[in-house]
Amino acid sequence: MYYFEDTTKKVHKDDLILPSSAMLYDGLYLEKMITGYRTLAVTGREMLSLNIETQETQVGSIKLNQKLPARTIKVSYQLIGKDAKDVQKKYHQLMRLLYKESDVEIRFKDELDYHYYGQYMTTDDVRGDTNSIIASFEILCTDPKKYSVLLQTDSTITTYLPYPTTPEKIEVIIEKFGPLMISNGDKTIKITSYNLSAGDQVTFDFLKGKVFVNKLDQTFLLDLESDFENFTIQEGQTIGCSNGSMIISYREVQL
């Protein structure tokens, strides 16, 4: 008896060998969602130019202002279909995946430890009478920075942070009955008009702009002169906590 084994099995989408610059857009690789789609190149992830305003003087100029412009990431790709009609169908798929009302998380296969926030903006004009297209589209990142995976520390900031960065959360387990103060040496977050109890879980959620005590919104407990809204951390700082054990959750930020 003879057995036949098909040596030309179709490759499952999950088994695709992705290009190094493949984009993970809102949690999805386009290559795995659209048969025939492949990333060819990505530009705009490298060094970011600054907008520097100057005023000319008799000798040289004076710097007046410095700004970080938005970042534009350009993705060049190839799209292949059985025929022109099939390619149009795949473009409908591509548009459904790319169109968003707000920014989404964007990662690239060769740098998965970092991500950007952005959304699809513009595309090339393409021919509609062919089954193989090479073109590009652009993603606008109004926030030009890229962010690392979530990092945590109990006090000292040892990670590279080129400028003051707002943490995502500061969580404290209260040690003893009394107030709470958290300081970076310059700014202080204060809850002093209310005594917390031992074992209370206090979360300063900077993304939501709220303070939770035992998972209940207790933002009103913050002192009026507290620096919660402009509290930042920076490389080399040691963050102090007056009452309890603390975990600071933050992301490394790079340009």
Short mmCIF file of C-alpha atoms in Angstrom, two decimals:
data_model
loop_
_atom_site.label_atom_id
_atom_site.label_comp_id
_atom_site.label_asym_id
_atom_site.label_seq_id
_atom_site.Cartn_x
_atom_site.Cartn_y
_atom_site.Cartn_z
CA MET A 1 0.00 0.00 0.00
CA TYR A 2 1.26 3.45 -0.90
CA TYR A 3 0.66 6.66 1.03
CA PHE A 4 0.51 10.09 -0.56
CA GLU A 5 1.75 13.17 1.32
CA ASP A 6 1.08 16.64 -0.07
CA THR A 7 4.39 18.52 -0.02
CA THR A 8 2.78 21.80 -1.17
CA LYS A 9 0.53 22.40 1.81
CA LYS A 10 -0.85 25.90 2.16
CA VAL A 11 0.93 27.98 4.78
CA HIS A 12 -1.38 28.97 7.62
CA LYS A 13 -1.48 32.71 8.31
CA ASP A 14 -0.12 32.11 11.80
CA ASP A 15 2.92 30.35 10.27
CA LEU A 16 3.84 33.21 7.93
CA ILE A 17 7.42 34.42 8.03
CA LEU A 18 6.88 38.11 8.67
CA PRO A 19 9.28 40.76 7.35
CA SER A 20 11.39 42.40 10.07
CA SER A 21 9.54 45.70 9.63
CA ALA A 22 6.04 44.17 9.76
CA MET A 23 3.66 46.50 11.59
CA LEU A 24 1.49 45.44 14.51
CA TYR A 25 -1.41 47.89 14.13
CA ASP A 26 -3.91 47.92 16.99
CA GLY A 27 -2.74 44.42 17.93
CA LEU A 28 -2.92 42.91 14.42
CA TYR A 29 -0.32 42.12 11.77
CA LEU A 30 -1.74 43.13 8.38
CA GLU A 31 0.12 40.19 6.79
CA LYS A 32 -1.89 37.77 8.90
CA MET A 33 -5.20 39.47 8.15
CA ILE A 34 -4.89 39.93 4.37
CA THR A 35 -3.52 37.19 2.11
CA GLY A 36 -1.14 38.74 -0.39
CA TYR A 37 -0.23 41.76 1.74
CA ARG A 38 3.45 42.23 2.65
CA THR A 39 5.38 45.11 4.22
CA LEU A 40 8.34 46.17 2.05
CA ALA A 41 9.82 49.11 3.99
CA VAL A 42 9.05 51.53 6.79
CA THR A 43 10.43 55.06 7.16
CA GLY A 44 9.91 57.74 9.77
CA ARG A 45 10.97 55.73 12.84
CA GLU A 46 14.50 57.05 12.91
CA MET A 47 15.81 60.37 14.26
CA LEU A 48 13.24 63.11 14.62
CA SER A 49 13.95 66.65 13.38
CA LEU A 50 13.22 69.54 15.76
CA ASN A 51 11.43 72.79 15.00
CA ILE A 52 13.69 75.52 16.37
CA GLU A 53 12.61 79.16 16.19
CA THR A 54 15.43 81.70 16.09
CA GLN A 55 15.90 85.42 15.74
CA GLU A 56 18.83 86.73 13.73
CA THR A 57 21.35 88.96 15.45
CA GLN A 58 24.38 90.80 14.14
CA VAL A 59 26.39 87.70 14.88
CA GLY A 60 24.49 84.45 14.44
CA SER A 61 21.06 84.11 16.02
CA ILE A 62 19.22 83.69 19.32
CA LYS A 63 17.16 80.58 19.99
CA LEU A 64 13.58 81.57 20.88
CA ASN A 65 11.72 78.28 21.06
CA GLN A 66 12.07 74.56 20.43
CA LYS A 67 9.23 72.21 19.49
CA LEU A 68 8.82 68.51 18.76
CA PRO A 69 6.77 68.13 15.57
CA ALA A 70 4.35 65.29 14.94
CA ARG A 71 5.84 62.11 13.50
CA THR A 72 4.79 60.64 10.15
CA ILE A 73 5.51 56.95 9.56
CA LYS A 74 5.42 55.77 5.94
CA VAL A 75 4.73 52.10 5.22
CA SER A 76 5.55 50.75 1.75
CA TYR A 77 3.84 47.48 0.89
CA GLN A 78 2.97 45.00 -1.83
CA LEU A 79 -0.55 43.69 -2.38
CA ILE A 80 -1.16 40.73 -4.67
CA GLY A 81 -4.50 39.20 -5.67
CA LYS A 82 -5.85 36.66 -8.16
CA ASP A 83 -7.06 39.49 -10.38
CA ALA A 84 -7.94 43.20 -10.23
CA LYS A 85 -11.31 42.46 -8.63
CA ASP A 86 -9.65 40.42 -5.87
CA VAL A 87 -7.18 43.25 -5.20
CA GLN A 88 -10.08 45.69 -4.78
CA LYS A 89 -11.66 43.33 -2.27
CA LYS A 90 -8.40 43.24 -0.33
CA TYR A 91 -8.22 47.03 -0.34
CA HIS A 92 -11.61 47.08 1.34
CA GLN A 93 -10.16 44.78 4.01
CA LEU A 94 -7.09 46.97 4.39
CA MET A 95 -9.16 50.12 4.81
CA ARG A 96 -11.37 48.48 7.44
CA LEU A 97 -8.28 47.51 9.41
CA LEU A 98 -6.50 50.87 9.12
CA TYR A 99 -9.38 53.31 9.62
CA LYS A 100 -9.70 54.44 13.24
CA GLU A 101 -11.41 57.37 14.94
CA SER A 102 -8.53 57.80 17.41
CA ASP A 103 -4.91 56.78 17.96
CA VAL A 104 -4.05 53.11 18.38
CA GLU A 105 -0.94 51.33 19.61
CA ILE A 106 1.57 50.65 16.84
CA ARG A 107 4.57 48.30 17.11
CA PHE A 108 7.06 46.89 14.62
CA LYS A 109 8.39 43.33 14.60
CA ASP A 110 12.03 44.42 14.86
CA GLU A 111 11.35 46.56 17.97
CA LEU A 112 8.46 45.00 19.89
CA ASP A 113 9.62 46.44 23.22
CA TYR A 114 8.56 49.92 22.07
CA HIS A 115 5.36 51.33 20.64
CA TYR A 116 3.95 54.52 19.12
CA TYR A 117 0.45 55.96 19.23
CA GLY A 118 -0.99 57.01 15.89
CA GLN A 119 -3.58 56.43 13.18
CA TYR A 120 -3.82 55.96 9.44
CA MET A 121 -3.82 59.29 7.57
CA THR A 122 -3.12 59.19 3.81
CA THR A 123 -2.39 56.76 0.97
CA ASP A 124 -0.93 56.72 -2.53
CA ASP A 125 -3.16 56.66 -5.59
CA VAL A 126 -3.00 53.15 -7.05
CA ARG A 127 -4.00 51.53 -10.33
CA GLY A 128 -7.23 49.59 -10.36
CA ASP A 129 -6.50 47.36 -13.35
CA THR A 130 -3.76 45.09 -12.03
CA ASN A 131 -3.44 42.17 -9.63
CA SER A 132 -0.10 43.28 -8.15
CA ILE A 133 0.45 46.67 -6.55
CA ILE A 134 3.36 48.32 -4.78
CA ALA A 135 2.34 51.47 -2.92
CA SER A 136 2.47 53.14 0.49
CA PHE A 137 0.35 54.78 3.17
CA GLU A 138 1.16 57.14 6.03
CA ILE A 139 0.42 57.04 9.74
CA LEU A 140 0.27 60.25 11.76
CA CYS A 141 1.64 60.17 15.30
CA THR A 142 0.63 63.50 16.84
CA ASP A 143 2.68 62.35 19.84
CA PRO A 144 6.08 61.76 18.19
CA LYS A 145 7.57 59.84 21.13
CA LYS A 146 7.87 56.07 21.42
CA TYR A 147 7.20 54.21 24.65
CA SER A 148 8.73 51.10 26.19
CA VAL A 149 6.96 48.19 27.82
CA LEU A 150 5.71 48.96 31.33
CA LEU A 151 8.53 49.27 33.89
CA GLN A 152 8.29 49.26 37.68
CA THR A 153 10.40 50.44 40.61
CA ASP A 154 9.88 50.93 44.33
CA SER A 155 11.84 54.19 44.55
CA THR A 156 14.90 54.89 42.36
CA ILE A 157 14.56 55.71 38.65
CA THR A 158 17.53 54.07 36.92
CA THR A 159 16.08 53.83 33.39
CA TYR A 160 17.11 56.26 30.64
CA LEU A 161 14.61 59.13 30.67
CA PRO A 162 15.89 62.10 28.64
CA TYR A 163 13.32 64.49 30.11
CA PRO A 164 10.71 64.55 32.91
CA THR A 165 8.11 61.80 32.34
CA THR A 166 4.69 61.33 33.89
CA PRO A 167 4.31 57.86 35.45
CA GLU A 168 1.24 55.78 34.62
CA LYS A 169 0.50 54.75 38.20
CA ILE A 170 1.86 54.97 41.71
CA GLU A 171 0.44 52.31 44.04
CA VAL A 172 0.93 52.39 47.80
CA ILE A 173 0.01 49.90 50.52
CA ILE A 174 -0.40 52.03 53.65
CA GLU A 175 1.72 50.91 56.62
CA LYS A 176 0.16 52.87 59.50
CA PHE A 177 -2.81 55.11 60.31
CA GLY A 178 -2.04 58.62 59.07
CA PRO A 179 -1.48 60.91 56.04
CA LEU A 180 0.48 60.14 52.85
CA MET A 181 3.02 62.17 50.92
CA ILE A 182 4.99 61.18 47.81
CA SER A 183 7.85 63.41 46.64
CA ASN A 184 10.37 63.52 43.80
CA GLY A 185 12.42 66.16 45.63
CA ASP A 186 10.66 69.04 43.91
CA LYS A 187 6.98 68.14 43.58
CA THR A 188 4.85 66.45 46.23
CA ILE A 189 1.55 64.58 46.10
CA LYS A 190 -0.28 65.02 49.38
CA ILE A 191 -3.18 63.46 51.27
CA THR A 192 -2.84 65.17 54.65
CA SER A 193 -6.37 66.26 55.56
CA TYR A 194 -7.48 62.63 55.86
CA ASN A 195 -5.88 59.75 57.77
CA LEU A 196 -5.50 56.54 55.81
CA SER A 197 -5.62 53.17 57.57
CA ALA A 198 -3.00 50.43 57.63
CA GLY A 199 -3.55 48.06 54.70
CA ASP A 200 -5.36 50.62 52.53
CA GLN A 201 -4.47 50.36 48.84
CA VAL A 202 -3.96 53.81 47.35
CA THR A 203 -3.57 54.17 43.56
CA PHE A 204 -2.60 57.42 41.89
CA ASP A 205 -3.75 56.82 38.30
CA PHE A 206 -2.13 59.50 36.14
CA LEU A 207 -3.73 58.26 32.90
CA LYS A 208 -7.22 58.73 34.32
CA GLY A 209 -6.28 61.70 36.46
CA LYS A 210 -7.84 60.07 39.53
CA VAL A 211 -6.92 58.71 42.94
CA PHE A 212 -8.39 55.43 44.16
CA VAL A 213 -8.48 54.13 47.72
CA ASN A 214 -9.34 50.44 47.90
CA LYS A 215 -10.52 50.71 44.24
CA LEU A 216 -13.00 53.54 45.01
CA ASP A 217 -12.57 56.97 43.43
CA GLN A 218 -11.37 59.21 46.25
CA THR A 219 -9.71 61.98 44.23
CA PHE A 220 -11.29 64.57 46.51
CA LEU A 221 -8.89 63.50 49.29
CA LEU A 222 -5.96 65.19 47.53
CA ASP A 223 -4.74 68.41 49.14
CA LEU A 224 -5.57 71.49 47.07
CA GLU A 225 -1.86 72.37 46.83
CA SER A 226 -0.91 68.81 45.83
CA ASP A 227 1.27 68.40 42.71
CA PHE A 228 -0.65 65.39 41.34
CA GLU A 229 -1.38 67.00 37.97
CA ASN A 230 2.23 67.98 37.26
CA PHE A 231 4.13 65.22 39.05
CA THR A 232 6.93 63.73 36.94
CA ILE A 233 9.89 61.39 37.32
CA GLN A 234 13.36 61.58 35.82
CA GLU A 235 16.44 59.41 35.54
CA GLY A 236 18.49 59.43 38.74
CA GLN A 237 15.65 60.51 41.03
CA THR A 238 14.72 58.65 44.19
CA ILE A 239 10.99 58.96 44.87
CA GLY A 240 10.09 59.13 48.54
CA CYS A 241 6.97 57.74 50.20
CA SER A 242 6.06 58.82 53.75
CA ASN A 243 3.77 55.94 54.66
CA GLY A 244 3.89 52.41 53.25
CA SER A 245 5.38 50.37 50.42
CA MET A 246 5.22 51.89 46.92
CA ILE A 247 5.34 50.65 43.33
CA ILE A 248 5.84 53.17 40.51
CA SER A 249 4.72 52.03 37.03
CA TYR A 250 6.09 54.00 34.08
CA ARG A 251 7.40 53.74 30.55
CA GLU A 252 10.76 54.72 29.12
CA VAL A 253 10.19 57.44 26.54
CA GLN A 254 12.43 57.99 23.50
CA LEU A 255 12.35 60.10 20.37
#
